[in-house]
Short mmCIF file of C-alpha atoms in Angstrom, two decimals:
data_model
loop_
_atom_site.label_atom_id
_atom_site.label_comp_id
_atom_site.label_asym_id
_atom_site.label_seq_id
_atom_site.Cartn_x
_atom_site.Cartn_y
_atom_site.Cartn_z
CA PRO Y 1 130.92 143.62 129.90
CA SER Y 2 131.64 143.69 133.61
CA GLY Y 3 128.84 142.59 135.90
CA SER Y 4 127.35 140.93 132.86
CA LEU Y 5 125.04 137.94 132.81
CA LEU Y 6 127.31 136.49 130.18
CA TYR Y 7 129.93 133.89 130.96
CA PRO Y 8 133.37 134.86 129.60
CA TYR Y 9 133.73 134.57 125.83
CA GLY Y 10 135.79 135.76 122.88
CA PRO Y 11 139.28 135.29 121.45
CA HIS Y 12 140.98 135.57 124.87
CA GLN Y 13 138.92 132.52 125.94
CA GLU Y 14 140.33 130.68 122.90
CA ASP Y 15 136.86 130.62 121.33
CA GLU Y 16 136.41 129.55 117.74
CA THR Y 17 134.80 132.22 115.53
CA ASN Y 18 132.19 131.49 112.86
CA PRO Y 19 133.01 132.53 109.28
CA LYS Y 20 131.45 135.74 107.96
CA HIS Y 21 128.65 134.31 105.82
CA ASP Y 22 125.01 135.33 105.77
CA ASP Y 23 122.97 132.31 106.99
CA GLY Y 24 126.31 130.64 107.76
CA THR Y 25 127.22 128.14 110.43
CA SER Y 26 130.12 126.69 112.37
CA GLU Y 27 131.82 123.54 111.21
CA ALA Y 28 130.41 120.35 112.71
CA ILE Y 29 131.38 120.36 116.41
CA THR Y 30 132.08 116.88 117.78
CA LEU Y 31 131.11 116.97 121.43
CA SER Y 32 133.68 115.55 123.85
CA VAL Y 33 130.72 114.58 126.06
CA PRO Y 34 127.56 113.28 124.32
CA PHE Y 35 124.62 115.61 125.08
CA THR Y 36 121.15 114.30 125.89
CA PHE Y 37 118.27 116.44 124.60
CA TYR Y 38 114.67 115.28 125.03
CA GLY Y 39 115.81 111.75 125.80
CA LYS Y 40 118.11 111.33 122.79
CA SER Y 41 121.90 111.47 122.88
CA TYR Y 42 123.80 113.56 120.32
CA GLN Y 43 127.51 113.88 119.57
CA THR Y 44 127.48 116.60 116.90
CA VAL Y 45 126.18 120.16 117.06
CA PHE Y 46 126.32 123.22 114.83
CA VAL Y 47 126.37 126.81 116.10
CA ASN Y 48 124.32 128.52 113.39
CA ASN Y 49 124.65 132.24 112.68
CA ASN Y 50 120.88 132.72 112.78
CA GLY Y 51 120.68 132.22 116.54
CA VAL Y 52 120.25 128.46 116.67
CA ILE Y 53 122.27 125.49 117.98
CA SER Y 54 121.24 122.39 116.05
CA PHE Y 55 121.98 118.71 116.53
CA ASP Y 56 123.44 116.57 113.70
CA GLU Y 57 122.84 119.05 110.85
CA PRO Y 58 123.08 122.81 110.32
CA ILE Y 59 120.03 125.11 110.18
CA ARG Y 60 120.31 127.91 107.62
CA GLN Y 61 116.65 128.99 107.71
CA TYR Y 62 116.46 132.70 108.56
CA THR Y 63 112.76 133.41 109.16
CA PRO Y 64 111.72 131.49 112.28
CA ASP Y 65 108.74 129.15 112.42
CA PRO Y 66 106.84 128.45 115.65
CA PHE Y 67 107.62 125.19 117.44
CA PRO Y 68 106.89 122.33 117.12
CA LEU Y 69 108.54 121.83 113.74
CA VAL Y 70 107.64 118.28 112.84
CA ASP Y 71 110.33 117.75 110.20
CA GLY Y 72 112.56 115.92 112.66
CA ARG Y 73 115.14 118.67 113.16
CA PRO Y 74 116.10 118.84 116.85
CA PHE Y 75 117.45 122.22 117.85
CA VAL Y 76 117.76 124.89 120.47
CA ALA Y 77 116.93 128.51 119.63
CA PRO Y 78 118.32 131.12 121.98
CA TYR Y 79 117.25 133.82 119.47
CA TRP Y 80 116.28 132.52 116.03
CA ALA Y 81 116.20 135.39 113.55
CA ASP Y 82 118.02 136.58 110.42
CA VAL Y 83 121.49 137.44 111.70
CA ASP Y 84 124.01 138.82 109.21
CA ASN Y 85 127.52 138.74 110.69
CA VAL Y 86 128.92 140.14 107.44
CA LEU Y 87 127.25 143.44 108.37
CA GLY Y 88 128.39 143.30 111.99
CA GLY Y 89 129.18 141.21 115.03
CA ASP Y 90 130.82 137.88 115.77
CA ILE Y 91 129.67 134.42 116.74
CA PHE Y 92 131.97 132.58 119.14
CA TYR Y 93 131.93 129.09 120.63
CA ARG Y 94 134.06 126.70 122.63
CA GLN Y 95 133.83 123.44 124.52
CA THR Y 96 135.40 123.80 127.91
CA THR Y 97 136.32 122.01 131.12
CA ASP Y 98 137.79 125.18 132.64
CA PRO Y 99 137.43 124.74 136.42
CA ALA Y 100 136.60 128.40 137.17
CA LEU Y 101 133.85 128.54 134.55
CA LEU Y 102 132.41 125.16 135.55
CA GLN Y 103 132.37 126.31 139.18
CA ASP Y 104 130.35 129.42 138.22
CA ILE Y 105 127.90 127.39 136.13
CA SER Y 106 127.53 124.79 138.90
CA HIS Y 107 126.90 127.50 141.49
CA ASP Y 108 124.26 129.18 139.32
CA ILE Y 109 122.35 126.02 138.44
CA THR Y 110 122.42 124.73 142.03
CA GLN Y 111 121.04 128.08 143.14
CA TYR Y 112 118.11 127.80 140.69
CA PHE Y 113 117.47 124.10 141.34
CA PRO Y 114 118.49 123.63 145.00
CA LYS Y 115 116.78 120.23 145.29
CA SER Y 116 119.31 118.75 142.86
CA PRO Y 117 122.83 120.06 143.49
CA PHE Y 118 124.80 120.15 140.27
CA THR Y 119 128.54 119.93 139.55
CA ALA Y 120 129.27 120.66 135.90
CA THR Y 121 132.01 118.61 134.25
CA TRP Y 122 131.74 120.11 130.74
CA ALA Y 123 130.14 123.03 128.92
CA LEU Y 124 129.71 124.39 125.43
CA VAL Y 125 129.46 128.19 125.39
CA ALA Y 126 128.12 129.89 122.24
CA THR Y 127 127.92 133.69 122.12
CA TRP Y 128 126.44 136.01 119.52
CA ASP Y 129 128.31 139.28 120.08
CA HIS Y 130 126.63 142.47 118.81
CA VAL Y 131 125.35 140.68 115.69
CA ALA Y 132 123.59 142.68 112.97
CA TYR Y 133 120.42 141.74 111.10
CA TYR Y 134 120.06 141.03 107.39
CA GLY Y 135 119.48 144.18 105.35
CA SER Y 136 120.45 146.45 108.24
CA ILE Y 137 121.15 150.12 107.60
CA SER Y 138 121.56 150.76 111.34
CA GLU Y 139 124.24 150.13 113.97
CA LYS Y 140 121.95 147.88 116.00
CA GLY Y 141 123.35 144.63 117.37
CA ASN Y 142 122.15 141.78 119.58
CA THR Y 143 124.32 140.11 122.23
CA PHE Y 144 123.15 136.81 123.69
CA GLN Y 145 124.56 133.45 124.72
CA ALA Y 146 123.62 129.79 125.05
CA VAL Y 147 125.39 127.37 127.38
CA MET Y 148 124.98 123.60 127.23
CA THR Y 149 126.27 121.82 130.31
CA THR Y 150 126.20 118.49 132.12
CA ASP Y 151 127.57 116.54 135.08
CA SER Y 152 127.25 113.48 132.74
CA LYS Y 153 123.92 112.57 134.38
CA VAL Y 154 121.66 115.57 133.94
CA PHE Y 155 121.79 118.12 131.14
CA TYR Y 156 120.97 121.82 131.26
CA ILE Y 157 120.83 124.69 128.82
CA ILE Y 158 121.19 128.33 129.90
CA PHE Y 159 120.13 131.25 127.70
CA ASN Y 160 121.60 134.67 128.57
CA TYR Y 161 120.23 137.83 126.95
CA TRP Y 162 122.52 140.80 127.50
CA ASP Y 163 121.47 143.34 124.85
CA ILE Y 164 118.64 142.85 122.36
CA GLN Y 165 118.15 145.77 119.97
CA TRP Y 166 116.42 144.14 117.00
CA THR Y 167 113.90 141.37 116.35
CA THR Y 168 113.68 140.91 112.58
CA GLY Y 169 115.74 140.98 109.40
CA ALA Y 170 114.64 142.73 106.23
CA ALA Y 171 113.96 139.44 104.39
CA SER Y 172 111.48 138.52 107.16
CA ASP Y 173 109.50 141.72 106.41
CA GLY Y 174 111.39 143.72 109.03
CA ASP Y 175 112.27 147.40 108.72
CA ALA Y 176 115.86 147.93 107.48
CA GLU Y 177 116.28 151.00 109.71
CA THR Y 178 114.81 149.64 112.96
CA GLY Y 179 115.16 145.85 112.72
CA LEU Y 180 111.57 145.58 113.97
CA GLY Y 181 108.25 144.40 112.52
CA GLY Y 182 107.70 141.47 110.17
CA THR Y 183 108.18 138.02 111.74
CA PRO Y 184 109.98 138.57 115.07
CA ALA Y 185 112.58 136.27 116.59
CA HIS Y 186 111.76 132.94 118.19
CA ALA Y 187 113.25 131.50 121.37
CA GLY Y 188 112.74 127.96 122.62
CA PHE Y 189 113.39 124.26 122.20
CA ASN Y 190 112.32 121.86 119.46
CA SER Y 191 112.75 118.10 119.92
CA GLY Y 192 112.03 117.18 116.32
CA ASP Y 193 108.70 115.51 117.06
CA ASP Y 194 105.27 117.13 117.33
CA THR Y 195 104.79 116.73 121.08
CA ASN Y 196 107.99 117.87 122.78
CA PHE Y 197 108.81 121.56 122.48
CA TYR Y 198 108.87 124.78 124.46
CA ASN Y 199 108.34 128.35 123.30
CA ILE Y 200 109.68 131.14 125.52
CA PRO Y 201 106.86 133.64 126.17
CA GLY Y 202 106.92 136.55 123.72
CA SER Y 203 108.41 134.50 120.89
CA GLN Y 204 107.42 135.73 117.43
CA THR Y 205 105.74 138.79 118.91
CA ASP Y 206 107.13 142.31 119.27
CA ALA Y 207 107.52 141.57 123.01
CA ILE Y 208 110.54 139.34 122.33
CA ILE Y 209 112.68 142.50 122.36
CA ASN Y 210 112.02 142.58 126.13
CA ILE Y 211 113.57 139.15 126.72
CA THR Y 212 116.44 140.87 128.55
CA THR Y 213 113.92 141.64 131.33
CA THR Y 214 112.21 138.23 131.58
CA SER Y 215 113.34 135.01 133.22
CA ASN Y 216 112.24 131.67 134.65
CA VAL Y 217 114.90 131.77 137.40
CA LYS Y 218 114.31 135.30 138.75
CA VAL Y 219 117.44 136.66 137.01
CA PRO Y 220 116.34 139.16 134.34
CA GLY Y 221 117.62 138.08 130.94
CA ARG Y 222 118.42 134.48 131.96
CA TRP Y 223 116.39 131.36 131.19
CA VAL Y 224 117.53 127.93 132.41
CA PHE Y 225 116.07 124.54 131.54
CA ARG Y 226 116.82 120.94 132.27
CA VAL Y 227 116.71 119.37 128.83
CA ASP Y 228 117.60 115.66 129.03
CA ASP Y 229 114.10 114.92 130.29
CA PHE Y 230 112.77 118.37 129.41
CA GLN Y 231 111.23 120.16 132.37
CA VAL Y 232 109.49 123.50 132.21
CA THR Y 233 110.44 125.77 135.07
CA ASP Y 234 107.37 127.89 135.66
CA VAL Y 235 107.65 131.56 134.98
CA ASP Y 236 106.59 133.87 137.76
CA PRO Y 237 103.43 135.43 136.23
CA PRO Y 238 103.61 138.81 138.02
CA GLN Y 239 107.13 139.30 136.72
CA LEU Y 240 106.01 138.81 133.13
CA ASN Y 241 103.08 141.17 133.56
CA ASP Y 242 105.27 143.85 135.11
CA CYS Y 243 107.77 143.66 132.28
CA TRP Y 244 105.43 143.50 129.37
CA LEU Y 245 102.90 146.22 130.20
#
């Protein structure tokens, strides 16, 4: 969409597309630049249909659990919920060194973190495009994106929420007509240990549907975190209160 929060994506960007499988995943993606997450370096990620990017192994679990998960699985959850891309939508991803895209990402991150100017040298862009929920008997779809990026010294992840119309699949006790109720989606970061994690406010509550209006960088629908040595960027409390009344 024009004027969108989303960075360019789709077949014309030469994105890969995930297979149409409920609880499916991408193939193992070997990163051309190792990515540091909570102090550990990883070279393999999976873009999982259920709204998760995981390190080293896929995540097929469809009902989210609150972080921390202490079973050692490190992953990033832009919007962890029971996606069913057989019923609708596509999941795209690519690694890129495209200069125009990297310039946009660098500009955005430097704007949010002006004390540490950033020049991206690589990014992985994963986009869930109008994806349906499991058991859906509606036309509802969610569109959101996660971007991993680095200048080879510091590592950031950007979450972009463009259109969120549902929170829950039918197997998570959600309503098949509305995609609401039950156990709502979870957004955040899980290191794999029991001390390092972050839950985006509203996760696993009905308020998560409003994530397109919330932010930690004063851009509604965008959340940005430095993740190599994970740092929480404080959310502006009035903004949250205004949005969630």
